[in-house]
mmCIF file of C-alpha atoms in Angstrom:
data_model
loop_
_atom_site.group_PDB
_atom_site.id
_atom_site.type_symbol
_atom_site.label_atom_id
_atom_site.label_comp_id
_atom_site.label_asym_id
_atom_site.label_seq_id
_atom_site.Cartn_x
_atom_site.Cartn_y
_atom_site.Cartn_z
ATOM 1 C CA MET A 1 -16.843 -4.144 -0.851
ATOM 2 C CA ILE A 2 -19.679 -5.903 -2.587
ATOM 3 C CA PRO A 3 -23.089 -4.785 -1.268
ATOM 4 C CA PRO A 4 -25.184 -7.500 0.343
ATOM 5 C CA LEU A 5 -28.512 -8.825 -1.099
ATOM 6 C CA ASN A 6 -26.811 -9.630 -4.468
ATOM 7 C CA LEU A 7 -27.108 -5.927 -5.364
ATOM 8 C CA ARG A 8 -24.678 -4.514 -7.985
ATOM 9 C CA VAL A 9 -23.752 -0.825 -8.511
ATOM 10 C CA LEU A 10 -22.688 -0.329 -12.154
ATOM 11 C CA ALA A 11 -21.063 2.761 -13.782
ATOM 12 C CA PHE A 12 -21.156 3.747 -17.530
ATOM 13 C CA PHE A 13 -17.558 3.737 -18.779
ATOM 14 C CA ASP A 14 -15.886 5.541 -21.672
ATOM 15 C CA VAL A 15 -13.334 2.986 -22.982
ATOM 16 C CA ARG A 16 -11.907 5.362 -25.629
ATOM 17 C CA PHE A 17 -9.019 6.566 -23.345
ATOM 18 C CA GLN A 18 -6.517 4.397 -25.169
ATOM 19 C CA SER A 19 -3.557 5.128 -27.387
ATOM 20 C CA SER A 20 -3.631 2.010 -29.610
ATOM 21 C CA GLY A 21 -5.964 -0.909 -30.652
ATOM 22 C CA PRO A 22 -8.786 -1.547 -33.047
ATOM 23 C CA LEU A 23 -11.256 0.996 -31.395
ATOM 24 C CA TRP A 24 -8.558 3.836 -31.309
ATOM 25 C CA GLN A 25 -7.670 3.226 -34.931
ATOM 26 C CA ALA A 26 -11.241 3.100 -36.033
ATOM 27 C CA LEU A 27 -12.000 6.411 -34.355
ATOM 28 C CA GLY A 28 -9.142 8.139 -36.108
ATOM 29 C CA GLY A 29 -6.331 7.829 -33.601
ATOM 30 C CA GLY A 30 -5.103 11.003 -31.893
ATOM 31 C CA ASP A 31 -5.114 11.828 -28.140
ATOM 32 C CA PRO A 32 -8.371 10.819 -26.563
ATOM 33 C CA TRP A 33 -7.788 13.015 -23.500
ATOM 34 C CA ALA A 34 -7.255 16.050 -25.566
ATOM 35 C CA ARG A 35 -10.562 15.373 -27.379
ATOM 36 C CA ALA A 36 -12.372 14.980 -24.029
ATOM 37 C CA LEU A 37 -10.909 18.046 -22.286
ATOM 38 C CA ASP A 38 -10.189 20.566 -25.034
ATOM 39 C CA ALA A 39 -13.493 22.545 -24.423
ATOM 40 C CA TYR A 40 -13.506 25.988 -22.712
ATOM 41 C CA PRO A 41 -16.609 27.719 -21.204
ATOM 42 C CA ALA A 42 -17.969 30.379 -23.608
ATOM 43 C CA ARG A 43 -20.659 31.564 -21.109
ATOM 44 C CA ARG A 44 -20.657 32.626 -17.631
ATOM 45 C CA HIS A 45 -22.898 29.887 -16.254
ATOM 46 C CA HIS A 46 -20.795 27.107 -17.816
ATOM 47 C CA SER A 47 -18.440 25.484 -15.223
ATOM 48 C CA PRO A 48 -15.001 24.557 -16.514
ATOM 49 C CA LEU A 49 -14.226 20.870 -17.180
ATOM 50 C CA LEU A 50 -12.485 19.100 -14.306
ATOM 51 C CA GLN A 51 -9.046 17.651 -14.747
ATOM 52 C CA PRO A 52 -7.934 14.003 -13.876
ATOM 53 C CA GLY A 53 -6.253 13.726 -10.355
ATOM 54 C CA LYS A 54 -2.969 12.142 -9.528
ATOM 55 C CA ALA A 55 -4.605 8.860 -8.231
ATOM 56 C CA LEU A 56 -5.366 7.657 -11.882
ATOM 57 C CA GLY A 57 -4.098 10.452 -13.945
ATOM 58 C CA ARG A 58 -4.541 10.459 -17.781
ATOM 59 C CA TYR A 59 -4.382 6.699 -17.950
ATOM 60 C CA ASP A 60 -4.051 4.542 -21.106
ATOM 61 C CA LEU A 61 -6.380 1.620 -21.277
ATOM 62 C CA ALA A 62 -4.215 0.000 -23.938
ATOM 63 C CA ASP A 63 -1.556 -0.418 -21.145
ATOM 64 C CA ALA A 64 -2.531 -3.428 -19.118
ATOM 65 C CA ALA A 65 -1.277 -1.912 -15.907
ATOM 66 C CA GLY A 66 -3.190 1.280 -16.462
ATOM 67 C CA ALA A 67 -6.468 -0.573 -17.139
ATOM 68 C CA GLY A 68 -5.793 -2.709 -14.136
ATOM 69 C CA ARG A 69 -5.404 0.334 -11.860
ATOM 70 C CA VAL A 70 -8.733 1.668 -13.016
ATOM 71 C CA VAL A 71 -10.669 -1.490 -12.405
ATOM 72 C CA ALA A 72 -8.902 -1.886 -8.999
ATOM 73 C CA VAL A 73 -9.955 1.575 -7.888
ATOM 74 C CA ALA A 74 -13.529 0.849 -9.098
ATOM 75 C CA ARG A 75 -13.533 -2.478 -7.204
ATOM 76 C CA ALA A 76 -12.334 -0.837 -4.025
ATOM 77 C CA THR A 77 -15.050 1.726 -4.205
ATOM 78 C CA GLY A 78 -17.712 -0.979 -4.375
ATOM 79 C CA ILE A 79 -18.462 -0.735 -8.111
ATOM 80 C CA GLY A 80 -19.671 -4.134 -9.495
ATOM 81 C CA GLY A 81 -19.035 -3.536 -13.187
ATOM 82 C CA PHE A 82 -18.816 -1.177 -16.091
ATOM 83 C CA VAL A 83 -21.223 -0.485 -18.916
ATOM 84 C CA LEU A 84 -19.490 -0.019 -22.191
ATOM 85 C CA ASP A 85 -20.858 1.624 -25.398
ATOM 86 C CA CYS A 86 -21.084 -0.427 -28.664
ATOM 87 C CA HIS A 87 -19.542 1.770 -31.308
ATOM 88 C CA ARG A 88 -21.125 1.104 -34.714
ATOM 89 C CA LEU A 89 -18.393 1.145 -37.373
ATOM 90 C CA GLU A 90 -18.258 -0.061 -40.906
ATOM 91 C CA GLY A 91 -18.714 -3.775 -40.995
ATOM 92 C CA GLY A 92 -19.725 -4.297 -37.389
ATOM 93 C CA TYR A 93 -19.210 -3.006 -33.802
ATOM 94 C CA LEU A 94 -16.305 -2.384 -31.507
ATOM 95 C CA THR A 95 -16.528 -2.107 -27.693
ATOM 96 C CA GLY A 96 -12.888 -1.869 -26.467
ATOM 97 C CA ALA A 97 -13.794 -4.495 -23.927
ATOM 98 C CA GLU A 98 -10.554 -6.306 -24.478
ATOM 99 C CA CYS A 99 -8.730 -3.744 -22.543
ATOM 100 C CA LEU A 100 -10.659 -4.374 -19.333
ATOM 101 C CA ASP A 101 -11.588 -8.013 -19.637
ATOM 102 C CA ALA A 102 -8.449 -9.468 -18.073
ATOM 103 C CA TRP A 103 -9.221 -7.647 -14.892
ATOM 104 C CA CYS A 104 -12.813 -8.865 -14.622
ATOM 105 C CA ASP A 105 -14.364 -11.884 -12.978
ATOM 106 C CA ASP A 106 -17.679 -12.957 -11.400
ATOM 107 C CA ASP A 107 -17.541 -9.990 -8.982
ATOM 108 C CA PHE A 108 -16.914 -7.463 -11.563
ATOM 109 C CA GLY A 109 -18.288 -7.877 -15.054
ATOM 110 C CA LEU A 110 -18.961 -5.920 -18.258
ATOM 111 C CA ALA A 111 -22.346 -4.907 -19.523
ATOM 112 C CA PHE A 112 -23.052 -3.027 -22.827
ATOM 113 C CA ARG A 113 -25.072 -0.145 -24.232
ATOM 114 C CA TRP A 114 -26.445 -0.120 -27.699
ATOM 115 C CA THR A 115 -28.001 2.731 -29.602
ATOM 116 C CA PRO A 116 -30.302 1.613 -32.362
ATOM 117 C CA ALA A 117 -30.005 3.168 -35.923
ATOM 118 C CA PRO A 118 -31.587 2.448 -39.301
ATOM 119 C CA VAL A 119 -29.847 -0.347 -41.148
ATOM 120 C CA ASP A 120 -30.395 -2.199 -44.425
ATOM 121 C CA ASP A 121 -30.213 -5.667 -42.885
ATOM 122 C CA PRO A 122 -31.306 -5.697 -39.162
ATOM 123 C CA ALA A 123 -30.609 -9.370 -38.767
ATOM 124 C CA SER A 124 -27.014 -8.977 -39.814
ATOM 125 C CA ASP A 125 -26.610 -5.965 -37.646
ATOM 126 C CA ALA A 126 -27.906 -7.848 -34.615
ATOM 127 C CA ALA A 127 -25.424 -10.726 -35.336
ATOM 128 C CA ALA A 128 -22.532 -8.249 -35.616
ATOM 129 C CA LEU A 129 -23.650 -6.670 -32.266
ATOM 130 C CA MET A 130 -23.687 -10.082 -30.553
ATOM 131 C CA ALA A 131 -20.304 -10.947 -31.993
ATOM 132 C CA ALA A 132 -18.897 -7.821 -30.471
ATOM 133 C CA ILE A 133 -20.154 -8.322 -26.900
ATOM 134 C CA ALA A 134 -19.651 -12.171 -26.729
ATOM 135 C CA GLY A 135 -16.499 -13.755 -25.247
ATOM 136 C CA PHE A 136 -15.873 -11.224 -22.321
ATOM 137 C CA SER A 137 -16.621 -11.441 -18.623
ATOM 138 C CA PRO A 138 -20.376 -10.898 -18.636
ATOM 139 C CA LEU A 139 -22.299 -8.788 -16.043
ATOM 140 C CA LEU A 140 -25.409 -10.964 -15.529
ATOM 141 C CA ALA A 141 -28.948 -10.147 -14.354
ATOM 142 C CA ASP A 142 -31.353 -13.124 -13.901
ATOM 143 C CA GLY A 143 -28.408 -15.225 -15.295
ATOM 144 C CA ARG A 144 -28.269 -13.412 -18.666
ATOM 145 C CA GLN A 145 -25.983 -10.851 -20.211
ATOM 146 C CA VAL A 146 -27.071 -7.220 -19.560
ATOM 147 C CA LEU A 147 -27.585 -5.055 -22.627
ATOM 148 C CA VAL A 148 -28.964 -1.439 -22.255
ATOM 149 C CA VAL A 149 -30.793 -0.249 -25.333
ATOM 150 C CA ASN A 150 -30.512 3.670 -25.559
ATOM 151 C CA GLU A 151 -33.244 5.716 -27.147
ATOM 152 C CA PRO A 152 -35.639 2.783 -27.648
ATOM 153 C CA TYR A 153 -38.434 4.978 -28.929
ATOM 154 C CA THR A 154 -36.474 5.439 -32.165
ATOM 155 C CA MET A 155 -37.124 1.807 -33.093
ATOM 156 C CA PRO A 156 -39.912 1.517 -35.534
ATOM 157 C CA ASP A 157 -40.685 -2.000 -34.213
ATOM 158 C CA PRO A 158 -39.435 -2.524 -30.646
ATOM 159 C CA ALA A 159 -41.000 -6.017 -30.420
ATOM 160 C CA GLY A 160 -39.431 -7.116 -33.655
ATOM 161 C CA THR A 161 -35.993 -5.695 -32.667
ATOM 162 C CA VAL A 162 -36.088 -7.489 -29.333
ATOM 163 C CA ALA A 163 -36.933 -10.732 -31.035
ATOM 164 C CA LEU A 164 -33.995 -10.255 -33.370
ATOM 165 C CA LEU A 165 -31.554 -9.501 -30.511
ATOM 166 C CA ARG A 166 -32.578 -12.633 -28.580
ATOM 167 C CA GLN A 167 -32.258 -14.809 -31.641
ATOM 168 C CA ALA A 168 -28.839 -13.359 -32.380
ATOM 169 C CA ALA A 169 -27.779 -13.901 -28.720
ATOM 170 C CA ALA A 170 -28.779 -17.512 -28.829
ATOM 171 C CA ALA A 171 -26.952 -18.106 -32.130
ATOM 172 C CA ALA A 172 -23.819 -16.417 -30.641
ATOM 173 C CA GLY A 173 -23.947 -18.717 -27.580
ATOM 174 C CA LEU A 174 -24.549 -15.885 -25.120
ATOM 175 C CA GLY A 175 -27.188 -17.832 -23.179
ATOM 176 C CA GLY A 176 -29.735 -15.105 -23.197
ATOM 177 C CA LEU A 177 -30.006 -11.272 -22.827
ATOM 178 C CA TYR A 178 -31.406 -9.175 -20.027
ATOM 179 C CA LEU A 179 -32.543 -6.177 -22.084
ATOM 180 C CA ILE A 180 -32.959 -2.784 -20.381
ATOM 181 C CA ALA A 181 -34.568 0.016 -22.184
ATOM 182 C CA THR A 182 -33.782 3.680 -21.438
ATOM 183 C CA ALA A 183 -37.224 5.076 -20.517
ATOM 184 C CA ALA A 184 -38.610 6.932 -17.490
ATOM 185 C CA GLU A 185 -41.672 4.908 -16.629
ATOM 186 C CA VAL A 186 -43.476 1.858 -17.752
ATOM 187 C CA ARG A 187 -45.478 3.339 -20.530
ATOM 188 C CA GLY A 188 -45.316 2.929 -24.234
ATOM 189 C CA GLY A 189 -45.326 -0.760 -24.323
ATOM 190 C CA LEU A 190 -41.610 -1.495 -23.978
ATOM 191 C CA LEU A 191 -42.018 -4.210 -21.326
ATOM 192 C CA ASP A 192 -44.832 -5.635 -23.562
ATOM 193 C CA ALA A 193 -42.356 -5.559 -26.454
ATOM 194 C CA GLY A 194 -40.079 -7.948 -24.544
ATOM 195 C CA PHE A 195 -37.649 -5.721 -22.558
ATOM 196 C CA ASP A 196 -36.987 -7.091 -19.050
ATOM 197 C CA ALA A 197 -36.667 -3.652 -17.375
ATOM 198 C CA LEU A 198 -36.311 0.092 -17.921
ATOM 199 C CA LEU A 199 -33.618 2.561 -16.819
ATOM 200 C CA ASP A 200 -33.859 6.244 -15.964
ATOM 201 C CA PRO A 201 -32.698 8.323 -18.885
ATOM 202 C CA SER A 202 -29.765 10.804 -18.551
ATOM 203 C CA PRO A 203 -30.528 14.422 -17.530
ATOM 204 C CA ALA A 204 -30.359 15.518 -21.173
ATOM 205 C CA GLN A 205 -32.874 12.836 -22.179
ATOM 206 C CA TRP A 206 -35.326 13.264 -19.325
ATOM 207 C CA ARG A 207 -35.607 16.666 -17.627
ATOM 208 C CA SER A 208 -37.391 15.327 -14.648
ATOM 209 C CA CYS A 209 -37.921 18.712 -12.853
ATOM 210 C CA LYS A 210 -38.530 22.332 -13.858
ATOM 211 C CA PRO A 211 -35.494 24.601 -14.581
ATOM 212 C CA ALA A 212 -34.056 26.183 -11.503
ATOM 213 C CA GLU A 213 -34.620 29.757 -12.810
ATOM 214 C CA LEU A 214 -37.660 30.513 -15.015
ATOM 215 C CA LEU A 215 -36.573 33.403 -17.122
ATOM 216 C CA ASN A 216 -38.921 36.397 -17.660
ATOM 217 C CA GLY A 217 -39.089 39.505 -19.651
ATOM 218 C CA TYR A 218 -36.928 41.504 -17.173
ATOM 219 C CA THR A 219 -34.198 38.864 -17.526
ATOM 220 C CA PHE A 220 -34.489 39.075 -21.356
ATOM 221 C CA LEU A 221 -33.973 42.883 -21.117
ATOM 222 C CA GLN A 222 -30.952 42.457 -18.820
ATOM 223 C CA ALA A 223 -29.404 40.071 -21.420
ATOM 224 C CA GLU A 224 -30.142 42.415 -24.243
ATOM 225 C CA ALA A 225 -28.392 45.136 -22.225
ATOM 226 C CA GLY A 226 -25.416 42.889 -21.572
ATOM 227 C CA HIS A 227 -26.028 42.662 -17.872
ATOM 228 C CA ALA A 228 -27.067 38.961 -17.906
ATOM 229 C CA ASP A 229 -25.907 36.026 -19.852
ATOM 230 C CA GLY A 230 -28.164 35.605 -22.903
ATOM 231 C CA GLY A 231 -27.090 31.994 -23.110
ATOM 232 C CA MET A 232 -29.368 31.082 -20.243
ATOM 233 C CA PHE A 233 -32.216 31.313 -22.665
ATOM 234 C CA ASP A 234 -30.809 28.599 -24.671
ATOM 235 C CA ASP A 235 -29.669 26.166 -22.026
ATOM 236 C CA THR A 236 -31.826 24.227 -19.394
ATOM 237 C CA ILE A 237 -30.408 24.651 -15.874
ATOM 238 C CA MET A 238 -31.900 22.380 -13.102
ATOM 239 C CA SER A 239 -31.258 22.539 -9.428
ATOM 240 C CA TYR A 240 -29.396 19.496 -8.190
ATOM 241 C CA ALA A 241 -31.543 19.116 -5.047
ATOM 242 C CA GLN A 242 -34.835 19.282 -7.086
ATOM 243 C CA PHE A 243 -33.389 16.971 -9.745
ATOM 244 C CA VAL A 244 -32.548 14.231 -7.094
ATOM 245 C CA ASN A 245 -35.955 14.594 -5.430
ATOM 246 C CA SER A 246 -37.809 14.314 -8.836
ATOM 247 C CA ARG A 247 -35.883 11.175 -9.649
ATOM 248 C CA MET A 248 -36.503 9.438 -6.308
ATOM 249 C CA VAL A 249 -39.983 10.562 -5.285
ATOM 250 C CA ASP A 250 -42.696 7.916 -5.551
ATOM 251 C CA ARG A 251 -40.436 5.605 -7.601
ATOM 252 C CA PRO A 252 -42.616 2.417 -7.126
ATOM 253 C CA SER A 253 -45.397 4.061 -9.186
ATOM 254 C CA ARG A 254 -43.161 4.163 -12.200
ATOM 255 C CA GLY A 255 -42.817 0.437 -12.303
ATOM 256 C CA LYS A 256 -39.713 -1.689 -13.037
ATOM 257 C CA VAL A 257 -37.241 1.163 -13.676
ATOM 258 C CA PHE A 258 -33.726 0.973 -12.553
ATOM 259 C CA PRO A 259 -32.330 4.182 -10.955
ATOM 260 C CA ARG A 260 -29.575 6.194 -12.626
ATOM 261 C CA VAL A 261 -27.594 8.113 -10.019
ATOM 262 C CA VAL A 262 -26.047 11.308 -11.242
ATOM 263 C CA LEU A 263 -23.292 13.203 -9.547
ATOM 264 C CA ASP A 264 -23.143 16.316 -11.982
ATOM 265 C CA PHE A 265 -24.048 16.918 -15.537
ATOM 266 C CA ALA A 266 -23.037 19.686 -17.951
ATOM 267 C CA ASP A 267 -23.005 18.894 -21.702
ATOM 268 C CA TRP A 268 -22.207 22.427 -22.886
ATOM 269 C CA PRO A 269 -19.042 21.189 -24.735
ATOM 270 C CA ASP A 270 -21.235 19.275 -27.219
ATOM 271 C CA HIS A 271 -23.662 22.258 -27.482
ATOM 272 C CA PRO A 272 -21.694 25.294 -28.331
ATOM 273 C CA GLN A 273 -24.535 27.083 -29.938
ATOM 274 C CA GLY A 274 -26.972 26.471 -26.939
ATOM 275 C CA GLY A 275 -29.298 23.698 -25.906
ATOM 276 C CA ALA A 276 -27.110 22.259 -23.173
ATOM 277 C CA THR A 277 -28.471 20.671 -20.001
ATOM 278 C CA LEU A 278 -26.858 21.572 -16.730
ATOM 279 C CA LEU A 279 -27.262 20.752 -13.013
ATOM 280 C CA ALA A 280 -26.620 23.572 -10.639
ATOM 281 C CA SER A 281 -25.600 23.601 -6.984
ATOM 282 C CA THR A 282 -24.467 19.990 -6.997
ATOM 283 C CA SER A 283 -23.411 18.396 -3.696
ATOM 284 C CA SER A 284 -21.342 15.217 -2.965
ATOM 285 C CA VAL A 285 -23.188 14.566 0.174
ATOM 286 C CA LEU A 286 -26.579 14.714 -1.484
ATOM 287 C CA TYR A 287 -25.113 12.538 -4.231
ATOM 288 C CA ARG A 288 -24.195 9.880 -1.497
ATOM 289 C CA ARG A 289 -27.778 10.059 -0.177
ATOM 290 C CA PHE A 290 -29.122 9.721 -3.720
ATOM 291 C CA LEU A 291 -26.977 6.582 -4.312
ATOM 292 C CA ALA A 292 -27.962 5.015 -1.023
ATOM 293 C CA GLY A 293 -31.641 5.748 -1.522
ATOM 294 C CA ALA A 294 -31.489 4.160 -4.974
ATOM 295 C CA MET A 295 -29.913 1.001 -3.516
ATOM 296 C CA VAL A 296 -32.627 0.664 -0.895
ATOM 297 C CA HIS A 297 -35.342 1.146 -3.524
ATOM 298 C CA VAL A 298 -33.963 -1.607 -5.729
ATOM 299 C CA ALA A 299 -33.507 -3.968 -2.806
ATOM 300 C CA GLN A 300 -37.114 -3.447 -1.770
ATOM 301 C CA HIS A 301 -38.764 -3.643 -5.270
ATOM 302 C CA PHE A 302 -36.668 -5.802 -7.508
ATOM 303 C CA PRO A 303 -36.198 -9.554 -7.560
ATOM 304 C CA GLU A 304 -32.832 -10.640 -5.966
ATOM 305 C CA ALA A 305 -31.306 -11.756 -9.280
ATOM 306 C CA GLU A 306 -32.079 -8.334 -10.811
ATOM 307 C CA ARG A 307 -30.924 -5.761 -8.370
ATOM 308 C CA LEU A 308 -28.900 -3.149 -10.216
ATOM 309 C CA VAL A 309 -28.180 0.470 -9.675
ATOM 310 C CA PHE A 310 -26.499 2.563 -12.435
ATOM 311 C CA ILE A 311 -24.133 5.550 -11.859
ATOM 312 C CA ASP A 312 -24.256 7.924 -14.852
ATOM 313 C CA SER A 313 -20.577 7.669 -15.395
ATOM 314 C CA TRP A 314 -17.202 6.592 -14.158
ATOM 315 C CA ASN A 315 -15.222 8.718 -16.605
ATOM 316 C CA HIS A 316 -17.485 10.850 -18.789
ATOM 317 C CA TRP A 317 -15.199 13.911 -18.377
ATOM 318 C CA ARG A 318 -16.675 15.869 -21.123
ATOM 319 C CA GLN A 319 -20.103 15.974 -19.330
ATOM 320 C CA ARG A 320 -18.571 16.572 -15.870
ATOM 321 C CA SER A 321 -20.460 13.431 -14.601
ATOM 322 C CA GLN A 322 -17.358 11.414 -13.834
ATOM 323 C CA ILE A 323 -16.642 10.005 -10.279
ATOM 324 C CA GLU A 324 -12.965 9.422 -10.821
ATOM 325 C CA PRO A 325 -10.510 11.508 -8.674
ATOM 326 C CA THR A 326 -10.001 15.087 -9.942
ATOM 327 C CA THR A 327 -7.276 17.583 -9.540
ATOM 328 C CA GLN A 328 -9.684 20.163 -8.087
ATOM 329 C CA PHE A 329 -11.487 17.900 -5.650
ATOM 330 C CA GLY A 330 -9.186 14.873 -5.103
ATOM 331 C CA SER A 331 -10.980 11.647 -4.144
ATOM 332 C CA THR A 332 -13.969 13.379 -2.414
ATOM 333 C CA VAL A 333 -16.498 12.111 -4.856
ATOM 334 C CA LEU A 334 -14.987 8.549 -4.918
ATOM 335 C CA ASP A 335 -15.089 8.350 -1.151
ATOM 336 C CA GLU A 336 -18.749 9.555 -1.073
ATOM 337 C CA THR A 337 -19.537 6.811 -3.663
ATOM 338 C CA ALA A 338 -18.008 4.207 -1.424
ATOM 339 C CA ASN A 339 -19.788 5.584 1.627
ATOM 340 C CA GLY A 340 -23.061 5.622 -0.239
ATOM 341 C CA ILE A 341 -22.624 1.964 -1.452
ATOM 342 C CA ARG A 342 -21.788 1.070 2.158
ATOM 343 C CA GLN A 343 -24.716 2.858 3.661
ATOM 344 C CA GLY A 344 -27.285 1.869 1.119
ATOM 345 C CA GLY A 345 -26.156 -1.833 1.376
ATOM 346 C CA TYR A 346 -26.550 -1.747 5.270
ATOM 347 C CA VAL A 347 -29.932 -0.134 5.139
ATOM 348 C CA ALA A 348 -31.282 -2.357 2.499
ATOM 349 C CA LEU A 349 -30.032 -5.292 4.510
ATOM 350 C CA THR A 350 -32.274 -4.432 7.419
ATOM 351 C CA ARG A 351 -35.160 -3.344 5.463
ATOM 352 C CA VAL A 352 -35.331 -6.394 3.090
ATOM 353 C CA GLY A 353 -33.999 -8.990 5.563
ATOM 354 C CA GLN A 354 -30.678 -10.577 6.670
ATOM 355 C CA PRO A 355 -29.097 -13.210 4.555
ATOM 356 C CA THR A 356 -29.543 -16.849 5.683
ATOM 357 C CA PRO A 357 -27.428 -18.015 8.617
ATOM 358 C CA GLY A 358 -23.897 -18.816 7.558
ATOM 359 C CA ARG A 359 -24.117 -16.762 4.248
ATOM 360 C CA SER A 360 -21.771 -14.009 5.673
ATOM 361 C CA PRO A 361 -19.763 -15.495 8.479
ATOM 362 C CA GLY A 362 -18.048 -13.091 10.748
ATOM 363 C CA VAL A 363 -20.495 -10.256 10.070
ATOM 364 C CA ASP A 364 -21.742 -8.434 13.261
ATOM 365 C CA TYR A 365 -25.361 -7.807 12.369
ATOM 366 C CA ASP A 366 -25.973 -6.107 15.641
ATOM 367 C CA ALA A 367 -23.376 -3.520 14.810
ATOM 368 C CA ILE A 368 -24.801 -3.133 11.295
ATOM 369 C CA ALA A 369 -28.333 -2.559 12.825
ATOM 370 C CA ALA A 370 -26.960 0.133 15.123
ATOM 371 C CA LEU A 371 -25.287 1.893 12.316
ATOM 372 C CA CYS A 372 -28.445 1.637 10.130
ATOM 373 C CA ARG A 373 -30.430 3.423 12.754
ATOM 374 C CA GLU A 374 -27.890 6.219 12.831
ATOM 375 C CA ILE A 375 -28.182 6.775 9.097
ATOM 376 C CA GLU A 376 -31.873 6.189 8.629
ATOM 377 C CA GLU A 377 -32.566 9.908 9.280
ATOM 378 C CA GLU A 378 -30.153 10.807 6.230
ATOM 379 C CA LEU A 379 -32.386 8.651 4.002
ATOM 380 C CA SER A 380 -35.627 9.838 5.409
ATOM 381 C CA ALA A 381 -36.134 12.271 2.477
ATOM 382 C CA PHE A 382 -36.636 9.299 0.212
ATOM 383 C CA PRO A 383 -39.649 7.043 0.486
#
């Protein structure tokens, strides 16, 4: 199901789950699933990593049928495209997009995420980046290829970098870039530097609410005595309900910032010595409301050609943020994602306005309006 009002829900996607190909070779080969799932909790408050469910299993994206199944499940859920990382390697970039491109079209496209880094020749680096993302089924916003720029504040000259990227895109025949910077609010001059929009950072990049439990001297003494987990002093643990509210409350005041919807997050496998970010007491039902509320916000506050909502990940298993089916919970989260997209689309349709007559023949708008009235109460927590 594609939501109405030209609104796309995208998911960040890890394309490294493949057993052959240029990207697999460049990253050293081996078993990508073992690398993703080989971590075990060392502290009491670390939840174990989940395991892939039978619906998709440990797929191999180098196998065309395996890649096709992944895209088919995403399409059936209502996802409108994937966002792939640009991996900087010696001599250029690799994205792994060739594994998915055969299954993409105008209704399901590919966007890309790039993390800037110091280089000797920025112009050549920009040209190499454009060469890596050109030639695939593009995911467009305002008629231009979507490129997310991660950690934009690390760039010494954002305006200069934006200009280089746009020049390189024109030279590569991309027809323009829709540049999205990862930043929480319209400050710091990123839009003035030439970015088209911003995107909520990940939970680790932007801790948008206070920790769920503020540790005190008594807790410290408990940890010293071995009666509490001392690792809680090193990690940041946020209540999922407070996190969701902090991300959605008063969104219009933050300006042109796309929502990033997060199901769960726990990056302890990459922080064995402490410093991890974790969400506690997560809820698939609250996640569905988060997703639906984000869609309504975008429909109300963004131009029709620029309506995007981002899900933190389709398959980032190492951070527990994936929405793919799992052995432990089956397809519960995937079902809630589909329900959230359906509900958000219907509510947005009534709040923003129905499509022009004849645009969606056969749609019973009276039934949709009745359904919207039923679910309005579920979304009442969000402005």
